[in-house]
Tab-separated table of C-alpha atoms in Angstrom:
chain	number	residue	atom	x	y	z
A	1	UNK	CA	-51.805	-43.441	56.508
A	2	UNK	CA	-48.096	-42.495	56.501
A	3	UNK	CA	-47.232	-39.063	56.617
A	4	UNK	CA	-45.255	-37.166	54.359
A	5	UNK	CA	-42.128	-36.079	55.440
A	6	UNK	CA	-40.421	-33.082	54.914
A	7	UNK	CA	-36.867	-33.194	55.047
A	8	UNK	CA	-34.311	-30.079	55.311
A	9	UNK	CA	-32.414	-30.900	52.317
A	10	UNK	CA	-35.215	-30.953	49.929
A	11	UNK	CA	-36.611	-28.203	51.641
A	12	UNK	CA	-33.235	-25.770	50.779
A	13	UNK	CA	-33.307	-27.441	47.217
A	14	UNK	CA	-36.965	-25.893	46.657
A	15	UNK	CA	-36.014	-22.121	48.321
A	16	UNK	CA	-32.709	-21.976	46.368
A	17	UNK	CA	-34.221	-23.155	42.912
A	18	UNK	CA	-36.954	-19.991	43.898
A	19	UNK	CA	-34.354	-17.591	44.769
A	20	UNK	CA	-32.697	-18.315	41.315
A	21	UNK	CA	-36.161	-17.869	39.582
A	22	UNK	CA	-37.016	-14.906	41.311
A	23	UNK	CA	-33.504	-13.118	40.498
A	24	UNK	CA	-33.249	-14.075	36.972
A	25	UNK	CA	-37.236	-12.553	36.393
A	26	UNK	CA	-36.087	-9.414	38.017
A	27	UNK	CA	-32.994	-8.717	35.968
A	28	UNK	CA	-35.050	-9.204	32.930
A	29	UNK	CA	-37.812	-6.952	34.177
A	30	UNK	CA	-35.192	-4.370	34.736
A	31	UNK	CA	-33.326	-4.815	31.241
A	32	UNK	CA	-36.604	-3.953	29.593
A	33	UNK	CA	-37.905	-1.274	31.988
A	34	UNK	CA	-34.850	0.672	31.030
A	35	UNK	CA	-34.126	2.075	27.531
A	36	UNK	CA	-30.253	2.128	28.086
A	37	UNK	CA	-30.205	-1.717	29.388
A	38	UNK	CA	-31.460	-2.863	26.320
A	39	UNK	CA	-28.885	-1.000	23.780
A	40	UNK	CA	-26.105	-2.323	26.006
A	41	UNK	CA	-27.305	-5.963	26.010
A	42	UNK	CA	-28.140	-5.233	22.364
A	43	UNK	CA	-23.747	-4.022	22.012
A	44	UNK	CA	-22.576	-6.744	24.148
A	45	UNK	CA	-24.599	-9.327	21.785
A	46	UNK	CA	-23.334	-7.876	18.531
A	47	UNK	CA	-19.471	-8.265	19.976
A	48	UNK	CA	-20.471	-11.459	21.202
A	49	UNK	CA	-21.834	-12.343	17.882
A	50	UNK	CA	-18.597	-10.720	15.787
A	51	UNK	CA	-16.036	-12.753	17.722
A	52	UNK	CA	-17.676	-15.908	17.565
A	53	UNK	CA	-17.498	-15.115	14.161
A	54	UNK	CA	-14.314	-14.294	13.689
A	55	UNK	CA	-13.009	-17.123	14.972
A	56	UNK	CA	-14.949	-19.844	13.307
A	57	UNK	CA	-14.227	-17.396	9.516
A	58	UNK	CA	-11.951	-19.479	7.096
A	59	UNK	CA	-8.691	-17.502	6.767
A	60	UNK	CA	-8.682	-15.698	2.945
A	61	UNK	CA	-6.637	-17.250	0.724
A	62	UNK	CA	-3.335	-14.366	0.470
A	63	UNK	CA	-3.490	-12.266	-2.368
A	64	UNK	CA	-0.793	-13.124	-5.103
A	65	UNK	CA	1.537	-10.448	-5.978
A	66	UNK	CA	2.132	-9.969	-9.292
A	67	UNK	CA	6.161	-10.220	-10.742
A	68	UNK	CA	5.878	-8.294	-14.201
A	69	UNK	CA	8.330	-7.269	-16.176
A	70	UNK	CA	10.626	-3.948	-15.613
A	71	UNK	CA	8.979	-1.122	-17.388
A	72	UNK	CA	11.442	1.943	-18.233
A	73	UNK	CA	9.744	4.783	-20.406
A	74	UNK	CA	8.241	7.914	-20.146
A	75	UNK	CA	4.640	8.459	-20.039
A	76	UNK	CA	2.670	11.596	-21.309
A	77	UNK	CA	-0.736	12.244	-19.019
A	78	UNK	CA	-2.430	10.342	-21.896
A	79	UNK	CA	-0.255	7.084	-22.265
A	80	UNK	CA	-0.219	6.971	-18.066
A	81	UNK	CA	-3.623	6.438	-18.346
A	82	UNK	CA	-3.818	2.858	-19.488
A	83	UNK	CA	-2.079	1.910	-16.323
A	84	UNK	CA	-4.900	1.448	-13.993
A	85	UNK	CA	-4.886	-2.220	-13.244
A	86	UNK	CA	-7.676	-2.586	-15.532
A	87	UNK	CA	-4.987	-4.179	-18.315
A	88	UNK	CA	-4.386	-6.929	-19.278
A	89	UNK	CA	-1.055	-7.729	-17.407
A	90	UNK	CA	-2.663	-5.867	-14.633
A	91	UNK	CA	0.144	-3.263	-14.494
A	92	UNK	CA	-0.470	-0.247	-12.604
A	93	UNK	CA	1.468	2.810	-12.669
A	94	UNK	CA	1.356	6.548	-10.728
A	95	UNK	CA	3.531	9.698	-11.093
A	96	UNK	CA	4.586	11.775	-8.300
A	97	UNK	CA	6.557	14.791	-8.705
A	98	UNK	CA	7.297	14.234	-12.106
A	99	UNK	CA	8.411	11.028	-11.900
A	100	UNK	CA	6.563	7.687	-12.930
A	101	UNK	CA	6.193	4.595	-10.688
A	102	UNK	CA	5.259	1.115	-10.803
A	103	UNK	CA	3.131	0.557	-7.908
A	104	UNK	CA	1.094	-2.840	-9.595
A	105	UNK	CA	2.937	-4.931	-6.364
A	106	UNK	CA	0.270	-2.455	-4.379
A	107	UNK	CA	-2.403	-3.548	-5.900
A	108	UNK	CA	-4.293	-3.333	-2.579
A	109	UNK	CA	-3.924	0.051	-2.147
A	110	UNK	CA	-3.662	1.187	-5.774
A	111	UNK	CA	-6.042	-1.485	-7.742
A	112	UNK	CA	-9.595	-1.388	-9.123
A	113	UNK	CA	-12.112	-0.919	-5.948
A	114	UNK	CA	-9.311	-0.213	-4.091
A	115	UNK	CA	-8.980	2.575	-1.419
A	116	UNK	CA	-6.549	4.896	-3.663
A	117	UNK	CA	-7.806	3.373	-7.033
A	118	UNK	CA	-8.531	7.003	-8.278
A	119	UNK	CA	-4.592	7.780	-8.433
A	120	UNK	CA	-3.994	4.796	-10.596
A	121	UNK	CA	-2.548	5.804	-14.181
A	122	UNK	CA	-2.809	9.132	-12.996
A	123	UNK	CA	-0.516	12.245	-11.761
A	124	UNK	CA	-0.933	11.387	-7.644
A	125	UNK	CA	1.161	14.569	-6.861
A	126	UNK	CA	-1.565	17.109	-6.199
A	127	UNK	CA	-3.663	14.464	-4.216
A	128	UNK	CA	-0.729	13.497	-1.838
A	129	UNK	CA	0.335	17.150	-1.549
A	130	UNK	CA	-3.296	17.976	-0.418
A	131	UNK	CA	-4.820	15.088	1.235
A	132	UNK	CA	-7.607	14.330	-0.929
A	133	UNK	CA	-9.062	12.219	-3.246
A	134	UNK	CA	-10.903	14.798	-5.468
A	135	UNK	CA	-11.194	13.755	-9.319
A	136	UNK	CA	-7.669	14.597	-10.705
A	137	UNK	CA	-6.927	16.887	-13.648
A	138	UNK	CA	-6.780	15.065	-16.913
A	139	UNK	CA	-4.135	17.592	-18.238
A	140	UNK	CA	-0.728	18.519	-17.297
A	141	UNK	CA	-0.532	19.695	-13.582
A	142	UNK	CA	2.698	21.628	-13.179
A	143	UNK	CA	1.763	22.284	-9.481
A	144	UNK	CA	2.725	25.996	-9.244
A	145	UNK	CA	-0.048	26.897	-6.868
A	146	UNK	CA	1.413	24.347	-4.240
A	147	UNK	CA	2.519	26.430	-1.026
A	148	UNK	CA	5.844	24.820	0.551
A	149	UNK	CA	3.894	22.808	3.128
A	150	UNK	CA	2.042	20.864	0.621
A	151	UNK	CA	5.176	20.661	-1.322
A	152	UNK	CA	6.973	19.136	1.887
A	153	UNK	CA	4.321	16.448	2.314
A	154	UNK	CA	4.416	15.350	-1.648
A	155	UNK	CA	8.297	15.043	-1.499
A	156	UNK	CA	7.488	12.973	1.684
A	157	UNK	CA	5.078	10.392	-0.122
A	158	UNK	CA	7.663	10.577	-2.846
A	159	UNK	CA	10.754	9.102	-0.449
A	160	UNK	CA	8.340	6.342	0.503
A	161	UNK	CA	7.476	5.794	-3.405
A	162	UNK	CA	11.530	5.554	-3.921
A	163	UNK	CA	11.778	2.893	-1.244
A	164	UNK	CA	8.771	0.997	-1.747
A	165	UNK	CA	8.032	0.763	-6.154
A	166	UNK	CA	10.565	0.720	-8.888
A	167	UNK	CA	11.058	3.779	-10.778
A	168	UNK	CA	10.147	3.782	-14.672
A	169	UNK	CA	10.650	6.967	-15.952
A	170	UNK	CA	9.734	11.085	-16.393
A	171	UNK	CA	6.433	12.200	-16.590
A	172	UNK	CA	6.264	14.607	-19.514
A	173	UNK	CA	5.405	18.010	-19.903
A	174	UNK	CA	3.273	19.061	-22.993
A	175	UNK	CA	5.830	19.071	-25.662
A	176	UNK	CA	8.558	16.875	-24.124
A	177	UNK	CA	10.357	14.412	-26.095
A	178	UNK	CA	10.670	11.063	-24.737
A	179	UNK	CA	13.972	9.884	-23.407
A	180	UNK	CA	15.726	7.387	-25.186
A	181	UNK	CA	16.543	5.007	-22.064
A	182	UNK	CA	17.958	1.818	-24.490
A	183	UNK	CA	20.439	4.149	-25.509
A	184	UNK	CA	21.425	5.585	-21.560
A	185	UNK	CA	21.691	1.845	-20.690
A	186	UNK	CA	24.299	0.710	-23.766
A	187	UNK	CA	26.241	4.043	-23.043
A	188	UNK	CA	26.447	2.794	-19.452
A	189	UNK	CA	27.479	-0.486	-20.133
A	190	UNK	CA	29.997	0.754	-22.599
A	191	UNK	CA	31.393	3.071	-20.216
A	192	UNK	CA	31.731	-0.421	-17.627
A	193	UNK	CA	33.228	-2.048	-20.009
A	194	UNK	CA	35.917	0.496	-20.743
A	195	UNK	CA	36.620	1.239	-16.860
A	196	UNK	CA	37.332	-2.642	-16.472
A	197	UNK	CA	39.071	-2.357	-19.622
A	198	UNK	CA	41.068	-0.009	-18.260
A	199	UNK	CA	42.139	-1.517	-14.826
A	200	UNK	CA	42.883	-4.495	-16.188
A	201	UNK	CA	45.578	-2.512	-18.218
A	202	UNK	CA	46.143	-0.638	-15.015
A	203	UNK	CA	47.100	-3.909	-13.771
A	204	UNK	CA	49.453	-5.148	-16.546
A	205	UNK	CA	51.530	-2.364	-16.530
A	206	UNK	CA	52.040	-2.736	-12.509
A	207	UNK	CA	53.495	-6.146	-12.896
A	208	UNK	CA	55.457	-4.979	-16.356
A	209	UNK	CA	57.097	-2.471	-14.350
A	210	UNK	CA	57.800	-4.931	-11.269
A	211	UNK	CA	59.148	-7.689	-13.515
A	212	UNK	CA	61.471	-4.678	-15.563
A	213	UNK	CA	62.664	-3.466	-11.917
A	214	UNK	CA	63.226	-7.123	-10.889
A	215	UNK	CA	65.406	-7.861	-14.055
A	216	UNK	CA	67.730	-4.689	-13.596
């Protein structure tokens, strides 16, 4: 009968392949001995899990901004109200310091469901001024309890409103007549007309008086 041979190389095959057994069932023995072990494993599989999501998640399609229309007017608390993005253009509107802004090309931040939906079609000023999102007054708010740091940080919101949204007109106080802007805008355009009016006769009497000078 032959004998069976052991040779050294299968020999170090078989006490490596039970080292490796032997380690791997005592690091899972000591995972679920300890408590704290298993919430980390538990953390490092959620991460795991959220990146491997986030890479294979289709990209979201961008979200369209929408190009409306110029609005100028003045709003009463009442008429500011149908300016929540609920319309059906979509517009959305907020006052700040008694002043009215279109603010529909935020729609993110200012739109239904949105984070500071509550200060669409609404007076924003007291909410900016104070940090919150508390229900806002449905009347007038004309602000006078405001102390000057609260002031400060409204008129700072309000630059970035200036720089950011276009401007459409007053908010009014209770009893306030609207302003007629139409009529602002053909006064202004009037006035253009005359000024170029103007240097263009400016003009002609320069080169009458050359050509006059020339001739004597």
């Amino acid at each position: 009968m032959a004998e069976k041979s052991n040779s050294p190389g299968s020999t170090s095959a078989t006490t490596g392949s039970q080292n490796n057994s032997l380690f791997l069932t005592n690091f899972v023995e000591q995972i679920i001995m300890s408590p704290s072990n298993l919430i980390l494993v538990g953390i490092i599989a959620i991460l795991v899990y959220k990146i491997l999501k986030s890479k294979f998640k289709s990209e979201d399609p961008p979200v369209e901004i929408k190009r409306l229309p110029k609005l100028h007017r003045d709003f009463t608390i009442e008429e500011l109200k149908k300016y929540d993005g609920r319309g059906p253009d979509g517009r959305i509107l907020v006052a700040l310091n008694g002043s009215v802004y279109d603010v529909t090309r935020g729609a993110a931040f200012y739109g239904p469901g949105a984070t500071y939906a509550v200060f669409a079609g609404r007076d924003a000023s007291r909410g900016f001024a104070t940090f919150t999102l508390e229900p806002i007054k449905d009347e007038y708010d004309d602000l006078s309890d405001l102390d000057s740091e609260q002031m400060s940080s409204m008129k700072e919101w309000e630059m970035q409103f200036k720089e950011r949204y276009d401007y459409v007109g007053k908010l009014l106080k209770p009893g306030e007549e609207p302003t007629n802007y139409s009529d602002e805008e053909d006064e202004g355009s009037q006035q253009e007309t005359e000024n170029i009016l103007d240097q263009q006769n400016t003009k002609s009497d320069v080169c009458e008086a050359e050509i006059k000078s020339k001739d004597d």
